[in-house]
Amino acid sequence: MNRIIELINKLEKEHILPKSELAYIIENHTPETDEYLFERARRIREAHYGKDVYIRGLIEFTNYCKNDCLYCGIRRSAKQAERYRLTEEQILSCCESGYALGFRTFVLQGGEDNFYTDELMVKIISEIKSRYTDCALTLSIGEKSRESYEAYFAAGADRYLLRHETADSAHYSRLHPKNLSLENRKRCLSDLKSIGFQTGCGFMVGSPYQTAENLAEDLIYIHELQPHMVGIGPFIPHHDTPFADEKAGTLEMTLLMLGLVRLILPNVLLPATTALGTIHPKGREKGILAGANVVMPNLSPKDVRKKYLLYDNKICTGDEAAECIKCLGNRMNSIGYRLVTDRGDWKN
Ligand code: 5AD
Ligand code: FES
């Protein structure tokens, strides 16, 4: 039998492979072995979640950031970024319109912005959770102390997304300024998980200097951490960053990673990301067909959409949330899946 097919079968059974075997798949997969992998991944995904696709309302509430990650369009040094912050009232009104559209998960995402003190975050979290008792609240606001994470959890936040970006510390330091370390990123993720958050890590595919070994290490780290969610999207250059002239990650490699992650963590919540929809017009559909089961449309007010640009050519920055929901609903139906109104919790 084809060596790749053999390894895919072994991964499905054992949920992890030695690094050399993962790297072998990454370097030698073909369109035929991909089709085989995606078919296995869909079968596993459907055993746990059926044909349901969960929606998360993404509220990008600040694009101020104290960090300077080399890839990111809202890094501190990105002089062209027009900075904005949403008030508590604006955030609540996003939730209100999102709730009416069927969202039962809100994701508060922002740069690392000290304007939002723990006290203010706790106030916003408590307010959202008391108004929408049947909704889950996800935070994606970066690296904090364990104490801060505990305060957010006590206030009612259910989930936390913090991509690890790359599990290789040398690679990590080529993507980030000196004051950031993989070690602290991993500390954050293990704190989040032990506090009780449904926790998400993740990485970019095709980030500068990334090797097949690096991707294999990402998969091994994911298997070690056992997160509830994994965010994977292609790296896409942003014109106002040091990586402006780097190549974007590919559709093929991103889909491969989604399929492999589904085999490693059968019940993981796995989004077909906006970045994937940005590099290919059918990217999100293909992501679902490779094993993903979540989409995260934008709920941010229309006038700030074009300002939260982590990468160039981002889709849906001119559309109302209602249009995106309709569009995504049609897209999912076209491939035999359906958007559902549900908190969409991780299933054990
Ligand atoms: N291309 C693709 N994804 C990016 N992110 C940040 N910058 C880019 C980019 N240029 C991702 C990071 C981050 C998440 C919020 O967005 O992985 O964790
Ligand atoms: Fe936004 Fe299609 S999902 S317009």
XYZ file of C-alpha atoms and ligand atoms in Angstrom:
370
model
C 0.000 0.000 0.000
C 1.024 3.599 -0.540
C 3.220 4.679 2.389
C 1.213 7.885 2.923
C -2.094 5.999 3.101
C -0.502 3.612 5.586
C 0.589 6.549 7.749
C -2.850 8.195 7.547
C -4.442 4.939 8.717
C -1.938 4.695 11.560
C -2.625 8.311 12.563
C -6.372 7.680 12.623
C -5.833 4.710 14.962
C -3.144 6.105 17.230
C -3.881 9.875 16.996
C -0.194 10.719 16.768
C 2.886 9.678 14.801
C 6.602 10.229 15.320
C 7.788 13.592 14.003
C 9.621 11.989 11.068
C 6.442 10.263 9.883
C 4.354 13.447 10.161
C 7.039 15.313 8.221
C 7.009 12.534 5.624
C 3.271 13.045 5.047
C 3.728 16.814 4.883
C 6.487 16.526 2.281
C 5.106 13.698 0.162
C 1.301 13.963 0.197
C -0.457 14.064 -3.189
C -3.930 15.148 -4.326
C -4.971 11.470 -4.129
C -3.704 10.934 -0.577
C -5.302 14.265 0.408
C -8.665 13.053 -0.882
C -8.259 9.885 1.186
C -7.339 11.907 4.297
C -10.269 14.322 3.886
C -12.673 11.438 3.493
C -11.440 9.913 6.777
C -11.537 13.335 8.467
C -15.142 13.974 7.336
C -16.215 10.565 8.578
C -14.756 11.291 12.028
C -16.183 14.797 12.139
C -19.623 13.528 11.160
C -19.514 10.796 13.809
C -19.158 13.525 16.462
C -20.930 16.552 15.010
C -22.986 15.273 12.079
C -23.383 17.800 9.280
C -23.691 20.725 11.701
C -21.469 23.747 11.263
C -21.194 25.986 14.328
C -21.086 29.761 13.956
C -19.151 32.159 16.188
C -19.830 35.877 16.112
C -16.449 37.571 16.018
C -16.325 41.023 17.604
C -13.016 42.720 16.844
C -13.212 45.269 19.626
C -9.783 46.933 19.486
C -6.962 47.078 16.990
C -4.550 48.762 19.384
C -1.742 46.364 20.232
C 1.313 46.750 22.421
C 3.043 43.864 20.648
C 5.041 43.904 17.463
C 4.647 40.438 15.905
C 6.398 40.616 12.557
C 3.519 39.120 10.545
C 0.618 41.104 11.937
C -1.041 44.123 10.310
C -2.066 45.650 13.654
C 1.414 45.369 15.211
C 2.511 48.400 17.202
C 4.851 49.570 14.431
C 2.226 49.399 11.658
C 1.958 53.132 11.113
C -0.831 52.945 8.540
C -3.291 51.168 10.841
C -6.134 53.479 11.835
C -6.626 52.570 15.444
C -10.053 52.164 17.079
C -11.631 50.872 20.247
C -15.240 49.825 20.793
C -17.033 51.009 23.913
C -18.850 48.578 26.172
C -22.126 49.815 24.651
C -20.895 49.174 21.120
C -19.796 45.661 22.067
C -23.174 44.962 23.659
C -24.986 46.204 20.601
C -22.937 43.790 18.432
C -24.111 40.989 20.717
C -27.697 42.161 20.441
C -27.726 42.104 16.659
C -25.737 38.852 16.651
C -28.200 37.170 18.990
C -31.067 38.107 16.676
C -29.163 36.517 13.788
C -28.844 33.219 15.676
C -25.381 33.511 17.197
C -25.024 31.707 20.539
C -21.274 32.226 20.832
C -19.594 35.618 20.880
C -15.849 35.940 20.449
C -14.222 39.090 21.789
C -10.978 39.451 19.892
C -8.512 42.289 20.039
C -4.907 43.333 20.073
C -3.128 43.342 23.428
C -4.525 46.683 24.533
C -4.010 47.813 28.125
C -6.869 50.289 27.811
C -9.063 47.268 28.594
C -7.947 46.613 32.149
C -8.933 43.367 33.856
C -11.551 45.367 35.705
C -13.100 46.622 32.469
C -12.928 43.179 30.843
C -14.622 41.616 33.859
C -17.371 44.223 33.619
C -17.924 43.544 29.913
C -17.824 39.759 30.380
C -20.300 39.852 33.287
C -22.658 42.102 31.379
C -22.693 39.904 28.268
C -23.128 36.732 30.304
C -25.972 38.189 32.367
C -27.844 39.415 29.282
C -27.303 36.261 27.224
C -27.480 33.366 29.630
C -27.777 30.828 26.812
C -24.643 32.034 25.026
C -20.994 31.064 25.283
C -18.369 33.793 25.479
C -14.913 33.336 24.004
C -11.975 35.654 24.607
C -9.044 36.138 22.258
C -7.009 38.903 23.863
C -3.551 37.443 24.108
C -1.021 36.664 26.793
C -2.023 37.561 30.354
C -1.118 36.448 33.864
C -2.780 33.422 35.380
C -4.565 35.775 37.787
C -6.094 37.735 34.907
C -7.278 34.544 33.232
C -8.801 33.411 36.526
C -10.664 36.704 36.851
C -12.127 36.398 33.326
C -13.188 32.820 34.001
C -14.795 33.758 37.319
C -16.694 36.535 35.498
C -18.192 33.921 33.196
C -15.980 33.641 30.103
C -16.229 30.090 28.768
C -13.520 29.775 26.150
C -10.175 31.294 25.210
C -8.328 31.333 21.901
C -4.588 31.865 21.871
C -2.767 30.496 18.877
C 0.694 29.198 19.713
C 1.748 30.309 16.161
C 4.615 27.776 15.945
C 5.783 25.108 18.381
C 9.462 25.536 17.488
C 11.120 28.114 19.723
C 13.764 29.127 17.150
C 11.021 29.634 14.561
C 8.941 31.472 17.171
C 11.730 33.996 17.695
C 11.980 34.692 13.964
C 8.271 35.648 13.893
C 8.183 37.670 17.101
C 10.117 40.443 18.840
C 12.573 39.519 21.591
C 10.190 40.167 24.470
C 7.846 37.356 23.383
C 8.666 33.691 23.888
C 7.159 30.343 23.025
C 7.707 29.403 26.637
C 5.341 32.084 27.924
C 2.815 31.307 25.173
C 2.758 27.687 26.308
C 2.495 28.768 29.942
C -0.596 30.799 29.030
C -2.176 27.858 27.222
C -1.593 25.428 30.065
C -2.938 27.979 32.594
C -6.051 28.526 30.468
C -6.696 24.834 30.203
C -6.152 24.111 33.886
C -8.409 27.010 34.913
C -11.220 25.332 32.998
C -11.549 27.290 29.754
C -12.393 25.439 26.576
C -9.018 26.307 25.131
C -7.855 26.876 21.577
C -4.316 26.960 20.225
C -3.328 27.093 16.568
C -0.857 28.258 13.988
C -0.384 29.853 10.590
C 0.476 27.678 7.628
C 3.282 28.931 5.410
C 4.609 31.574 7.777
C 8.117 32.769 6.835
C 10.912 30.255 7.545
C 8.427 27.464 8.387
C 9.657 23.932 7.548
C 7.861 20.588 7.308
C 9.509 19.693 10.629
C 8.024 22.827 12.191
C 4.533 21.798 11.058
C 5.128 18.289 12.421
C 6.084 19.881 15.755
C 2.871 21.921 15.712
C 0.901 18.694 15.382
C 2.858 17.045 18.181
C 2.300 20.035 20.452
C -1.423 19.958 19.685
C -1.519 16.299 20.596
C 0.271 17.049 23.885
C -1.920 19.999 24.851
C -5.219 18.334 23.833
C -6.978 21.649 23.217
C -10.726 21.884 22.565
C -10.256 24.172 19.564
C -7.526 24.634 16.960
C -7.307 27.719 14.726
C -5.412 27.133 11.503
C -5.158 29.521 8.583
C -2.669 30.409 5.890
C -0.156 33.159 6.577
C -1.011 36.097 4.292
C 1.456 38.990 3.988
C 0.398 42.440 5.146
C 1.915 45.364 3.238
C 2.794 47.395 6.346
C 4.889 44.691 8.074
C 8.458 43.336 7.720
C 6.940 40.301 5.971
C 5.287 42.376 3.240
C 7.208 40.611 0.469
C 6.944 37.056 1.805
C 4.842 34.401 0.100
C 1.423 33.431 1.458
C 0.703 29.936 2.773
C -1.105 27.641 0.350
C -4.619 26.274 0.261
C -3.295 22.716 -0.150
C -1.052 22.813 2.917
C -3.732 24.457 5.073
C -6.290 21.805 4.109
C -3.770 19.048 4.809
C -3.216 20.440 8.307
C -6.977 20.643 8.978
C -7.405 17.015 7.934
C -4.486 15.818 10.056
C -5.698 17.748 13.113
C -9.126 16.094 12.795
C -7.429 12.681 12.984
C -5.303 13.732 15.962
C -8.233 15.243 17.912
C -11.438 13.581 16.659
C -13.838 15.886 18.518
C -11.935 19.157 18.144
C -13.758 22.394 17.257
C -11.969 23.375 14.072
C -12.787 26.561 12.160
C -12.568 27.040 8.425
C -11.000 30.460 8.871
C -11.535 33.792 7.162
C -7.894 33.679 6.043
C -8.647 30.411 4.237
C -11.612 32.108 2.549
C -9.296 34.959 1.598
C -6.727 32.888 -0.335
C -9.349 30.922 -2.297
C -12.980 31.778 -3.177
C -14.099 28.332 -1.978
C -11.542 28.113 0.827
C -14.025 27.800 3.682
C -16.106 25.150 1.891
C -12.932 23.192 1.191
C -11.942 23.589 4.840
C -15.244 22.062 5.978
C -14.775 19.233 3.489
C -11.281 18.615 4.932
C -12.690 18.135 8.458
C -13.445 21.607 9.861
C -16.767 22.218 11.673
C -16.860 25.900 12.652
C -17.064 29.249 10.842
C -16.500 32.630 12.446
C -18.295 35.442 10.653
C -17.593 39.009 11.600
C -20.014 40.813 13.929
C -17.932 43.967 14.272
C -19.657 47.242 13.311
C -19.301 47.888 9.609
C -17.339 51.122 10.038
C -14.464 49.391 11.866
C -14.287 46.224 9.740
C -11.732 47.670 7.338
C -9.507 48.676 10.211
C -9.022 45.233 11.732
C -6.715 43.979 9.028
C -4.218 41.413 10.216
C -3.370 40.617 6.563
C -4.103 42.034 3.097
C -7.287 41.449 1.045
C -9.379 40.179 3.960
C -12.878 39.130 2.823
C -16.220 40.304 4.215
C -14.976 43.692 5.405
C -17.766 45.476 3.537
C -20.637 43.140 4.382
C -23.180 43.269 7.191
C -23.160 40.265 9.524
C -26.610 39.376 8.198
C -25.254 39.116 4.635
C -22.353 36.918 5.756
C -24.710 34.593 7.600
C -26.897 34.225 4.534
C -23.887 33.772 2.281
C -22.277 31.231 4.600
C -25.567 29.382 5.038
C -25.813 29.004 1.264
C -22.175 28.003 0.991
C -22.569 25.310 3.650
C -25.808 24.000 2.084
C -24.074 23.795 -1.295
C -21.701 21.164 0.138
C -24.325 19.289 2.165
C -23.765 20.920 5.574
C -25.895 23.319 7.642
C -25.265 26.271 9.942
C -26.875 25.738 13.326
C -28.046 28.066 16.089
C -26.266 26.466 19.018
C -23.540 27.295 21.537
C -21.575 24.586 19.811
C -19.689 23.308 22.822
C -16.932 20.750 22.593
C -18.382 17.244 22.767
C -16.621 14.585 24.778
N -1.735 36.198 8.068
C -2.530 35.222 8.572
N -2.891 35.158 9.863
C -2.442 36.132 10.687
N -2.614 36.311 11.993
C -1.968 37.443 12.343
N -1.366 37.991 11.284
C -1.639 37.188 10.224
C -1.280 37.194 8.852
N -0.506 38.155 8.343
C -3.300 35.337 12.863
C -2.393 34.911 14.002
C -3.163 35.366 15.221
C -4.591 35.415 14.735
C -5.491 36.294 15.517
O -4.459 35.890 13.403
O -2.240 33.494 13.994
O -3.040 34.496 16.318
Fe -19.252 37.319 4.300
Fe -19.877 35.543 2.246
S -19.346 35.169 4.316
S -20.101 37.749 2.320
